[in-house]
Coordinates of C-alpha atoms in Angstrom, one line a residue:
Chain P
M1 CA 196.9 65.3 -114.6
P2 CA 197.8 61.8 -113.6
S3 CA 197.5 58.9 -116.0
Y4 CA 194.1 57.5 -116.5
I5 CA 192.2 54.6 -118.2
F6 CA 189.5 55.6 -120.7
G7 CA 188.6 52.5 -122.6
K8 CA 189.0 48.8 -123.1
I9 CA 189.3 46.6 -126.2
E10 CA 188.2 43.0 -126.2
L11 CA 191.1 40.9 -127.5
D12 CA 191.0 37.6 -129.4
D13 CA 193.6 35.6 -127.4
T14 CA 194.2 33.1 -130.2
Q15 CA 194.9 35.6 -132.9
L16 CA 196.8 37.9 -130.5
Q17 CA 199.0 35.1 -129.3
K18 CA 200.1 34.4 -132.9
D19 CA 201.1 38.0 -133.4
L20 CA 202.9 38.2 -130.1
E21 CA 205.0 35.2 -131.0
I22 CA 206.1 37.1 -134.1
V23 CA 206.8 40.2 -132.1
K24 CA 209.0 38.1 -129.7
G25 CA 211.0 36.9 -132.8
F26 CA 211.9 40.4 -134.0
P27 CA 215.5 41.2 -133.5
R28 CA 216.2 43.2 -130.4
I29 CA 217.2 46.5 -131.8
S30 CA 218.1 48.5 -128.7
E31 CA 217.1 52.1 -128.2
E32 CA 219.5 55.0 -128.0
Y33 CA 221.5 54.3 -124.9
D34 CA 219.8 55.6 -121.8
E35 CA 221.6 55.9 -118.5
F36 CA 218.4 56.3 -116.6
G37 CA 217.0 52.8 -117.1
T38 CA 218.2 49.3 -116.4
G39 CA 217.1 46.0 -117.8
V40 CA 216.0 45.2 -121.3
W41 CA 214.0 47.7 -123.3
I42 CA 212.7 46.5 -126.6
N43 CA 210.8 48.8 -129.0
N44 CA 209.6 47.8 -132.4
S45 CA 208.1 50.3 -134.8
L46 CA 204.9 49.1 -136.5
W47 CA 203.9 52.5 -138.0
N48 CA 206.2 55.5 -138.2
A49 CA 207.4 58.5 -140.2
S50 CA 210.0 56.7 -142.3
Q51 CA 208.5 53.2 -142.9
D52 CA 211.8 51.9 -141.6
A53 CA 211.2 49.3 -138.9
T54 CA 214.5 50.1 -137.2
D55 CA 213.4 53.8 -136.7
T56 CA 212.0 54.0 -133.2
M57 CA 212.4 57.7 -132.5
Y58 CA 209.2 59.8 -132.1
R59 CA 209.3 63.1 -134.0
D60 CA 206.9 65.6 -135.6
F61 CA 205.9 65.1 -139.3
D62 CA 202.8 66.2 -141.2
Y63 CA 201.7 63.2 -143.2
P64 CA 200.0 59.9 -142.1
A65 CA 202.2 57.3 -140.4
K66 CA 203.3 54.5 -142.7
Q67 CA 203.3 50.8 -141.8
T68 CA 206.7 49.2 -141.5
E69 CA 207.7 45.6 -142.4
Y70 CA 207.2 44.7 -138.7
G71 CA 203.7 46.1 -138.7
R72 CA 202.8 44.2 -141.9
Q73 CA 203.8 40.9 -140.2
L74 CA 201.2 41.3 -137.5
P75 CA 197.7 40.8 -139.0
Y76 CA 195.7 40.9 -135.8
I77 CA 197.5 43.9 -134.2
S78 CA 197.2 45.7 -137.5
K79 CA 193.5 45.1 -137.6
L80 CA 193.2 46.2 -133.9
V81 CA 194.9 49.5 -134.8
T82 CA 193.1 50.3 -138.0
E83 CA 189.7 49.3 -136.8
N84 CA 189.8 51.1 -133.4
F85 CA 192.0 54.2 -133.9
N86 CA 191.8 57.3 -135.9
L87 CA 194.6 57.1 -138.3
E88 CA 194.4 60.8 -139.2
Y89 CA 196.2 61.9 -136.0
L90 CA 198.1 58.7 -135.4
K91 CA 201.8 59.3 -135.8
M92 CA 203.5 56.2 -134.5
V93 CA 202.7 52.8 -133.3
R94 CA 205.3 50.7 -131.4
T95 CA 205.3 47.5 -129.4
R96 CA 207.3 48.1 -126.2
N97 CA 208.7 45.6 -123.8
L98 CA 210.5 46.1 -120.5
I99 CA 212.0 43.0 -118.9
D100 CA 213.7 42.8 -115.5
G101 CA 214.3 46.5 -115.5
M102 CA 213.3 50.0 -114.3
V103 CA 213.2 53.5 -115.5
I104 CA 213.9 55.9 -112.6
P105 CA 211.5 58.7 -111.7
H106 CA 211.6 61.5 -114.2
K107 CA 209.5 64.0 -116.1
D108 CA 209.5 64.2 -119.9
F109 CA 209.3 67.4 -121.9
V110 CA 210.8 69.6 -119.1
E111 CA 213.2 71.0 -121.6
L112 CA 210.5 72.0 -124.1
N113 CA 208.4 75.2 -124.1
K114 CA 205.7 74.3 -126.7
P115 CA 202.2 73.3 -125.5
K116 CA 202.5 69.6 -124.8
N117 CA 198.8 68.9 -124.7
Q118 CA 198.5 68.4 -128.4
Y119 CA 200.6 65.2 -128.1
F120 CA 198.7 62.3 -126.7
R121 CA 200.4 59.0 -125.8
V122 CA 198.3 55.9 -125.4
F123 CA 199.2 52.5 -124.0
V124 CA 197.3 49.3 -124.6
P125 CA 198.9 46.3 -122.8
L126 CA 198.8 43.1 -125.0
E127 CA 200.0 40.9 -122.1
D128 CA 199.3 40.9 -118.4
N129 CA 202.3 40.8 -116.1
Q130 CA 201.7 40.7 -112.3
H131 CA 205.2 42.0 -111.6
A132 CA 205.2 45.0 -113.9
F133 CA 204.1 48.5 -112.7
H134 CA 203.9 52.1 -113.7
S135 CA 203.8 55.0 -111.2
D136 CA 203.1 58.6 -111.2
E137 CA 202.6 61.4 -108.7
D138 CA 199.3 59.9 -107.5
N139 CA 199.6 56.1 -107.7
V140 CA 201.4 52.9 -108.5
F141 CA 199.2 51.1 -111.1
Q142 CA 199.1 48.2 -113.4
M143 CA 197.7 48.5 -116.9
K144 CA 195.8 45.3 -117.8
K145 CA 195.5 43.6 -121.1
G146 CA 193.2 45.4 -123.5
E147 CA 192.9 48.5 -121.3
I148 CA 193.4 51.9 -123.0
W149 CA 195.5 54.3 -121.0
F150 CA 196.7 57.8 -121.3
L151 CA 200.2 58.1 -119.7
D152 CA 201.1 61.5 -118.6
A153 CA 204.8 61.8 -119.1
A154 CA 204.9 65.5 -118.1
I155 CA 204.6 64.7 -114.4
D156 CA 206.9 62.6 -112.3
H157 CA 206.6 59.0 -113.4
A158 CA 208.5 55.7 -113.5
A159 CA 208.1 52.1 -114.7
V160 CA 209.4 48.7 -113.5
N161 CA 209.2 45.0 -114.3
F162 CA 210.5 43.0 -111.3
S163 CA 210.3 39.8 -113.3
T164 CA 212.2 38.3 -116.3
E165 CA 208.9 37.7 -118.0
S166 CA 207.7 39.7 -121.0
R167 CA 205.4 42.6 -120.8
I168 CA 204.4 43.7 -124.3
F169 CA 202.4 47.0 -124.6
L170 CA 201.2 48.7 -127.7
C171 CA 202.2 52.4 -127.6
L172 CA 200.2 54.7 -129.9
D173 CA 201.3 58.3 -130.3
F174 CA 198.8 60.9 -131.5
A175 CA 199.4 64.5 -132.5
F176 CA 196.5 66.9 -132.8
P177 CA 196.6 70.3 -134.6
G178 CA 194.8 72.0 -131.7
D179 CA 192.4 71.2 -128.8
F180 CA 190.9 67.7 -128.8
H181 CA 189.0 65.3 -126.7
P182 CA 190.6 61.9 -125.9
S183 CA 187.6 60.2 -127.6
E184 CA 188.8 61.6 -130.9
I185 CA 191.5 59.0 -131.1
F186 CA 188.8 56.3 -131.6
T187 CA 187.0 55.4 -134.9
N188 CA 184.0 54.7 -132.7
K189 CA 183.7 57.3 -129.9
A190 CA 181.5 54.9 -127.9
L191 CA 184.8 53.1 -127.0
Y192 CA 185.5 56.1 -124.7
N193 CA 184.6 55.0 -121.2
E194 CA 185.6 56.7 -118.0
Q195 CA 183.9 54.1 -115.8
I196 CA 186.6 51.4 -116.0
K197 CA 188.2 50.8 -112.6
P198 CA 192.0 51.0 -112.8
T199 CA 194.2 48.5 -110.9
I200 CA 196.0 50.5 -108.2
A201 CA 198.8 48.7 -106.3
K202 CA 198.2 48.4 -102.6
R203 CA 201.4 49.4 -101.1
E204 CA 202.8 48.8 -97.6
Q205 CA 203.5 51.6 -95.2
L206 CA 207.1 52.5 -94.7
K207 CA 207.8 53.5 -91.1
P208 CA 209.9 56.6 -90.5
E209 CA 212.3 54.7 -88.4
A210 CA 212.9 52.3 -91.3
V211 CA 213.6 55.2 -93.6
E212 CA 216.0 56.7 -91.0
H213 CA 217.7 53.3 -90.6
M214 CA 218.1 52.9 -94.4
I215 CA 219.5 56.4 -94.8
Q216 CA 222.0 56.0 -92.0
S217 CA 223.2 52.5 -93.3
L218 CA 223.6 53.7 -96.8
S219 CA 225.3 57.0 -95.9
Q220 CA 228.1 54.8 -94.4
I221 CA 228.7 52.8 -97.6
I222 CA 227.8 55.1 -100.5
D223 CA 230.7 56.0 -102.8
K224 CA 231.3 56.9 -106.5
Y225 CA 231.3 53.3 -107.6
N226 CA 227.9 52.3 -106.0
F227 CA 226.2 55.7 -106.3
K228 CA 224.1 54.5 -109.3
D229 CA 223.3 51.2 -107.6
V230 CA 222.0 53.1 -104.5
L231 CA 220.0 55.4 -106.7
F232 CA 218.3 52.5 -108.5
M233 CA 217.7 50.6 -105.2
L234 CA 216.1 53.7 -103.7
S235 CA 214.0 54.5 -106.8
K236 CA 212.5 51.0 -106.7
I237 CA 211.1 51.3 -103.2
H238 CA 208.1 53.5 -104.1
F239 CA 206.7 50.7 -106.2
Y240 CA 206.0 48.6 -103.1
K241 CA 206.1 51.0 -100.2
D242 CA 203.7 54.0 -99.9
V243 CA 206.0 56.9 -100.5
P244 CA 206.0 59.5 -103.3
V245 CA 207.4 58.6 -106.7
S246 CA 210.3 61.1 -106.2
A247 CA 211.1 60.1 -102.6
A248 CA 214.4 58.5 -103.8
Y249 CA 215.8 61.9 -104.6
D250 CA 215.1 63.2 -101.1
W251 CA 216.6 60.1 -99.5
L252 CA 219.7 60.2 -101.7
E253 CA 220.2 63.8 -100.9
E254 CA 220.2 63.1 -97.2
I255 CA 222.4 60.0 -97.6
T256 CA 225.0 61.8 -99.6
R257 CA 224.9 64.8 -97.1
R258 CA 225.5 62.5 -94.2
S259 CA 228.2 60.7 -96.1
G260 CA 230.3 63.9 -96.0
K261 CA 231.2 63.3 -99.7
E262 CA 230.6 66.7 -101.3
E263 CA 230.9 65.4 -104.8
L264 CA 228.1 62.9 -104.2
L265 CA 225.8 65.5 -102.7
D266 CA 226.5 67.8 -105.7
K267 CA 225.8 65.0 -108.1
T268 CA 222.5 64.2 -106.4
Q269 CA 221.3 67.8 -106.5
K270 CA 222.1 68.1 -110.2
L271 CA 220.5 64.7 -110.9
R272 CA 217.2 65.7 -109.2
K273 CA 217.1 69.0 -111.2
Y274 CA 217.8 67.2 -114.4
M275 CA 215.3 64.4 -113.9
I276 CA 212.3 66.1 -112.4
E277 CA 212.8 69.9 -112.3
K278 CA 214.4 71.7 -115.3
R279 CA 216.6 70.7 -118.2
D280 CA 217.9 73.2 -120.7
L281 CA 217.2 72.3 -124.3
G282 CA 219.9 69.8 -125.4
E283 CA 221.4 69.6 -121.9
R284 CA 223.1 66.3 -121.2
F285 CA 223.7 64.8 -117.8
S286 CA 225.6 61.8 -116.9
I287 CA 225.4 59.8 -113.6
N288 CA 228.7 58.1 -114.4
D289 CA 231.1 60.9 -115.4
W290 CA 233.2 60.6 -112.2
K291 CA 236.9 60.3 -112.6
E292 CA 237.1 56.6 -111.8
L293 CA 240.1 54.5 -111.0
T294 CA 242.4 54.1 -113.9
A295 CA 245.0 51.4 -114.1
Chain F
M1 CA 245.4 29.5 -116.0
P2 CA 244.7 33.2 -115.8
S3 CA 244.2 35.4 -118.8
Y4 CA 247.4 36.6 -120.4
I5 CA 248.8 38.8 -123.2
F6 CA 250.8 37.2 -125.9
G7 CA 251.2 39.8 -128.7
K8 CA 250.5 43.2 -130.0
I9 CA 249.4 44.6 -133.3
E10 CA 250.3 48.1 -134.5
L11 CA 247.1 49.8 -135.6
D12 CA 246.7 52.5 -138.1
D13 CA 244.5 55.0 -136.2
T14 CA 243.2 56.8 -139.3
Q15 CA 242.0 53.7 -141.0
L16 CA 240.8 52.1 -137.8
Q17 CA 238.8 55.2 -136.9
K18 CA 236.8 55.0 -140.2
D19 CA 235.9 51.4 -139.5
L20 CA 234.9 52.1 -135.8
E21 CA 232.5 54.8 -137.0
I22 CA 230.9 52.2 -139.2
V23 CA 230.7 49.7 -136.3
K24 CA 229.1 52.3 -134.1
G25 CA 226.4 52.8 -136.8
F26 CA 225.4 49.1 -136.8
P27 CA 222.0 48.5 -135.3
R28 CA 222.2 47.4 -131.7
I29 CA 221.0 43.9 -132.0
S30 CA 220.9 42.7 -128.4
E31 CA 222.1 39.3 -127.2
E32 CA 219.9 36.7 -125.7
Y33 CA 218.7 38.2 -122.5
D34 CA 221.1 37.7 -119.7
E35 CA 220.2 38.3 -116.1
F36 CA 223.8 38.3 -114.9
G37 CA 224.8 41.4 -116.6
T38 CA 223.8 45.1 -116.6
G39 CA 224.3 47.9 -119.0
V40 CA 224.6 47.8 -122.8
W41 CA 226.2 44.8 -124.5
I42 CA 226.6 45.0 -128.2
N43 CA 228.0 42.2 -130.4
N44 CA 228.3 42.3 -134.1
S45 CA 229.3 39.3 -136.1
L46 CA 232.0 39.9 -138.8
W47 CA 232.7 36.3 -139.5
N48 CA 230.5 33.3 -138.4
A49 CA 229.0 30.0 -139.3
S50 CA 226.0 31.3 -141.1
Q51 CA 227.1 34.5 -142.9
D52 CA 224.1 36.1 -141.2
A53 CA 225.2 39.3 -139.5
T54 CA 222.5 39.0 -136.8
D55 CA 223.8 35.5 -135.7
T56 CA 226.0 36.2 -132.7
M57 CA 226.0 32.8 -131.0
Y58 CA 229.2 30.8 -130.9
R59 CA 228.9 27.1 -131.9
D60 CA 230.8 24.2 -133.4
F61 CA 231.0 23.7 -137.1
D62 CA 233.6 22.2 -139.4
Y63 CA 234.1 24.6 -142.3
P64 CA 235.8 27.9 -142.5
A65 CA 234.0 30.9 -141.0
K66 CA 232.2 33.1 -143.6
Q67 CA 232.4 36.9 -143.7
T68 CA 229.1 38.6 -143.0
E69 CA 227.7 41.9 -144.5
Y70 CA 229.0 43.7 -141.4
G71 CA 232.5 42.2 -141.9
R72 CA 232.5 43.3 -145.5
Q73 CA 231.8 46.9 -144.5
L74 CA 235.0 47.1 -142.5
P75 CA 238.0 47.2 -144.9
Y76 CA 240.7 47.9 -142.3
I77 CA 239.5 45.4 -139.7
S78 CA 239.1 42.8 -142.4
K79 CA 242.7 43.3 -143.5
L80 CA 243.8 43.1 -139.8
V81 CA 242.1 39.8 -139.4
T82 CA 243.1 38.1 -142.7
E83 CA 246.7 39.3 -142.6
N84 CA 247.4 38.4 -139.0
F85 CA 245.3 35.4 -138.1
N86 CA 245.2 31.8 -139.2
L87 CA 241.8 31.5 -140.9
E88 CA 242.0 27.7 -140.9
Y89 CA 241.1 27.5 -137.2
L90 CA 239.2 30.8 -136.9
K91 CA 235.5 30.1 -136.3
M92 CA 234.0 33.5 -135.4
V93 CA 235.0 37.1 -135.3
R94 CA 232.8 39.7 -133.5
T95 CA 233.1 43.2 -132.4
R96 CA 232.0 43.5 -128.7
N97 CA 231.2 46.5 -126.7
L98 CA 230.2 46.9 -123.0
I99 CA 228.9 50.3 -122.0
D100 CA 228.1 51.4 -118.4
G101 CA 227.7 47.8 -117.4
M102 CA 229.0 44.8 -115.7
V103 CA 229.0 41.0 -115.9
I104 CA 229.1 39.6 -112.4
P105 CA 231.7 37.0 -111.5
H106 CA 231.1 33.7 -113.1
K107 CA 232.8 30.7 -114.8
D108 CA 231.9 29.5 -118.3
F109 CA 231.8 25.9 -119.4
V110 CA 231.1 24.6 -115.9
E111 CA 228.1 22.6 -117.3
L112 CA 230.3 20.9 -119.9
N113 CA 232.5 17.9 -119.8
K114 CA 234.4 18.0 -123.0
P115 CA 238.0 19.2 -123.0
K116 CA 237.8 23.0 -123.3
N117 CA 241.4 23.5 -124.2
Q118 CA 240.8 23.1 -127.9
Y119 CA 238.7 26.3 -127.8
F120 CA 240.8 29.5 -127.7
R121 CA 239.2 32.9 -127.3
V122 CA 241.2 35.9 -128.2
F123 CA 240.5 39.6 -127.5
V124 CA 242.1 42.5 -129.3
P125 CA 240.9 45.9 -128.0
L126 CA 240.3 48.4 -130.8
E127 CA 239.8 51.3 -128.4
D128 CA 241.3 52.2 -125.0
N129 CA 238.9 53.0 -122.2
Q130 CA 240.4 54.0 -118.8
H131 CA 237.2 53.0 -117.0
A132 CA 236.8 49.5 -118.4
F133 CA 238.3 46.4 -116.7
H134 CA 238.4 42.7 -116.8
S135 CA 239.1 40.5 -113.8
D136 CA 240.0 36.9 -113.0
E137 CA 241.1 34.9 -110.1
D138 CA 244.5 36.6 -110.1
N139 CA 244.1 40.2 -111.1
V140 CA 242.1 43.1 -112.3
F141 CA 243.5 44.2 -115.7
Q142 CA 243.0 46.4 -118.6
M143 CA 243.5 45.2 -122.1
K144 CA 245.0 48.0 -124.2
K145 CA 244.5 48.9 -127.9
G146 CA 246.2 46.5 -130.2
E147 CA 247.2 44.0 -127.5
I148 CA 246.4 40.3 -128.1
W149 CA 244.9 38.6 -125.1
F150 CA 243.8 35.1 -124.2
L151 CA 240.8 35.3 -121.9
D152 CA 240.3 32.2 -119.8
A153 CA 236.5 31.9 -119.3
A154 CA 236.9 28.6 -117.4
I155 CA 238.0 30.3 -114.2
D156 CA 236.1 33.0 -112.2
H157 CA 236.0 36.2 -114.2
A158 CA 234.1 39.4 -114.6
A159 CA 234.0 42.6 -116.7
V160 CA 233.0 46.1 -116.1
N161 CA 232.9 49.5 -117.9
F162 CA 232.2 52.2 -115.3
S163 CA 231.8 54.8 -118.0
T164 CA 229.2 55.6 -120.6
E165 CA 232.0 55.6 -123.2
S166 CA 232.5 53.0 -125.8
R167 CA 234.9 50.1 -125.4
I168 CA 235.1 48.1 -128.7
F169 CA 237.0 44.8 -128.7
L170 CA 237.6 42.4 -131.5
C171 CA 236.8 38.9 -130.2
L172 CA 238.2 36.0 -132.2
D173 CA 237.2 32.4 -131.5
F174 CA 239.5 29.6 -132.6
A175 CA 238.8 25.9 -132.4
F176 CA 241.6 23.4 -132.9
P177 CA 241.3 19.7 -133.7
G178 CA 243.8 18.8 -130.9
D179 CA 246.7 20.2 -129.0
F180 CA 248.1 23.5 -130.2
H181 CA 250.3 26.3 -129.3
P182 CA 248.8 29.9 -129.0
S183 CA 251.3 31.0 -131.7
E184 CA 249.4 28.9 -134.2
I185 CA 246.6 31.4 -134.3
F186 CA 249.0 33.8 -136.2
T187 CA 249.9 33.8 -139.9
N188 CA 253.3 35.0 -138.7
K189 CA 254.4 33.1 -135.6
A190 CA 256.9 35.9 -134.8
L191 CA 253.9 38.0 -133.6
Y192 CA 253.8 35.7 -130.5
N193 CA 255.5 37.6 -127.7
E194 CA 255.3 36.7 -124.0
Q195 CA 257.4 39.8 -123.0
I196 CA 254.7 42.4 -123.2
K197 CA 253.8 43.9 -119.8
P198 CA 250.1 43.7 -119.0
T199 CA 248.3 46.7 -117.4
I200 CA 247.3 45.4 -113.9
A201 CA 245.0 47.7 -111.9
K202 CA 246.4 48.9 -108.6
R203 CA 243.6 48.3 -106.2
E204 CA 243.2 49.9 -102.8
Q205 CA 243.2 47.8 -99.6
L206 CA 239.8 47.1 -98.1
K207 CA 240.0 47.1 -94.3
P208 CA 238.3 44.2 -92.4
E209 CA 236.3 46.7 -90.4
A210 CA 235.0 48.3 -93.6
V211 CA 233.8 44.9 -94.8
E212 CA 232.2 44.2 -91.4
H213 CA 230.5 47.6 -91.5
M214 CA 229.2 47.1 -95.0
I215 CA 227.9 43.6 -94.2
Q216 CA 226.2 44.8 -91.1
S217 CA 224.6 47.8 -92.9
L218 CA 223.4 45.8 -95.8
S219 CA 222.0 43.0 -93.7
Q220 CA 219.6 45.6 -92.2
I221 CA 218.1 46.7 -95.5
I222 CA 218.4 43.7 -97.9
D223 CA 215.1 42.3 -99.2
K224 CA 213.7 40.5 -102.2
Y225 CA 213.3 43.8 -104.1
N226 CA 216.9 45.0 -103.7
F227 CA 218.6 41.6 -103.6
K228 CA 219.9 42.0 -107.2
D229 CA 221.0 45.6 -106.6
V230 CA 223.0 44.5 -103.6
L231 CA 224.5 41.6 -105.5
F232 CA 225.7 43.9 -108.3
M233 CA 226.9 46.6 -105.9
L234 CA 229.0 43.9 -104.1
S235 CA 230.2 42.3 -107.3
K236 CA 231.6 45.7 -108.5
I237 CA 233.8 46.2 -105.4
H238 CA 236.6 43.8 -106.4
F239 CA 237.4 46.0 -109.4
Y240 CA 238.7 48.8 -107.2
K241 CA 239.5 47.1 -103.9
D242 CA 241.9 44.3 -103.5
V243 CA 239.6 41.4 -102.7
P244 CA 239.1 38.1 -104.7
V245 CA 236.8 38.3 -107.7
S246 CA 234.3 36.0 -106.0
A247 CA 234.3 37.9 -102.6
A248 CA 230.8 39.2 -103.4
Y249 CA 229.3 35.8 -102.9
D250 CA 230.9 35.3 -99.5
W251 CA 229.7 38.8 -98.4
L252 CA 226.2 38.2 -99.8
E253 CA 226.0 34.9 -97.9
E254 CA 226.9 36.6 -94.6
I255 CA 224.6 39.6 -95.3
T256 CA 221.6 37.3 -96.0
R257 CA 222.4 35.0 -93.1
R258 CA 222.5 38.0 -90.7
S259 CA 219.3 39.4 -92.2
G260 CA 217.4 36.4 -90.9
K261 CA 215.7 36.1 -94.3
E262 CA 216.0 32.3 -95.1
E263 CA 214.7 32.8 -98.6
L264 CA 217.5 35.3 -99.4
L265 CA 220.2 33.0 -97.9
D266 CA 218.9 30.1 -99.9
K267 CA 218.9 32.2 -103.1
T268 CA 222.5 33.3 -102.4
Q269 CA 223.8 29.7 -102.0
K270 CA 222.1 28.6 -105.2
L271 CA 223.4 31.6 -107.1
R272 CA 227.0 30.9 -106.0
K273 CA 226.7 27.3 -107.0
Y274 CA 225.2 28.2 -110.4
M275 CA 227.7 31.0 -111.2
I276 CA 231.0 29.6 -110.0
E277 CA 230.7 26.0 -108.9
K278 CA 228.5 23.6 -110.8
R279 CA 225.6 23.9 -113.3
D280 CA 223.9 20.9 -114.7
L281 CA 223.6 20.9 -118.5
G282 CA 220.6 23.0 -119.5
E283 CA 220.0 24.1 -115.9
R284 CA 218.5 27.6 -115.7
F285 CA 218.7 29.9 -112.7
S286 CA 216.9 33.1 -112.1
I287 CA 217.7 35.8 -109.6
N288 CA 214.3 37.4 -109.9
D289 CA 211.9 34.5 -109.6
W290 CA 210.5 35.6 -106.2
K291 CA 206.8 36.0 -105.7
E292 CA 206.7 39.7 -105.8
L293 CA 204.0 42.1 -104.8
T294 CA 201.0 41.9 -107.1
A295 CA 198.3 44.6 -107.4

């Protein structure tokens, strides 16, 4: 099912702004290195399993999440969380920021076999950014300040921020012991509201001859050194042209096929499988494991 | 003057490895956000002005650098520093890592008027990485484990690591009150050795028709959304083809001129000026300040 909006919280801008200034002052503790994104990702744990603010990895545990030192520094956001959300099933709360970057189209959980519908990831933007988008198999959309969104990471999805401006989201991870209704994440079920209209990006058409032109041009210049640059360039296009989120993989396959460079075509096919089809548990894949020039 | 090698330290691999494992466990405190690089930059302060391990900014101060908590966790590297280098003029020691990333060609200090020859930045690689390179106006080169290099940041230069493997360097910043000889950074001046052969990358020729082809292809597809991708793709080429470090700016100017997109040509000309010609003190420049699509 695609991502959807199911509530909205009224935010007090004055109080929120004070907390966001504190968030922006947190040290930028980077995530585990991820080859499939560019730009600056910042995650800060406000509640988690270990109470350690530098621990940003989501995992299973069977006790209530604990507030970290970062969480305790944010009075308004803390109130927002504890007053609106059901702490019983809340496992993790993070602030997340993506600046001048992108995560290329991918599925999460494709390597796992357990039912994924007991995990429920919720985003609440704390800032608006006109240049930041998410996408899934249905749409390119913009989550707006205070909106409450379910983001389905089990289908093809991607994210981008074209600007160098901040885009802070609250990310809340819930885990339920069995079936549940999304309204169960709220302390007050009346907050659940399916009637809020999402902001869907109006994308331009991309003419078939423009696609052909691009594929032909890039097939002439693609090589091992710029393969990743081309991948990211292509992955970005669906955010502003009306093509499927995974179109980049189709184009890249055709570009590398026409290039006559077998190694690049092979890499593309493996990349597509890894990102949006099937990964084995623990399987690792690297875009940049070519034998490069050595001095 | 281009960068040059002027010494070599024999390293004890067993002891060094223990310290490097500790370095790799330090939290990844990111730098101030920099639009002109990609990939993962990690800097950890071992000695600095404030004794605060999270303080990674070089600045002037007139007392000896102090060891931070990170520095104190590294017995072998500490010994390496204190036994070999003149602490009197040593202002900062950092470990630096660049993974799967690049810094595009630029000059440092172009906004400053003070004599820069009293600052002396020294790199000592602690790991070899066959896929990591530096470049300047003369060469593309690889600094090897234990070698002692002066890196001239006042001329056009760039850095890349094509791989997702680590590349830890020790970066030592010295500041002298007046004229000095590079050997003065050592406790034992006999360490100074101009006879060590640097590892210069053997780059392939780039045929004029290949350049023309690339320029023509990219002029057909460049737009505001992929401008930065194209810039980085072009900037990378000089590391493996024998063209000047700043060739990317010439090519990008011709590409944007042929594209007929005035806004892109204007951005290219301002970018070149900012990166390698002249910045005013405090001047800021952003690649990504276009008016992008908004939903």
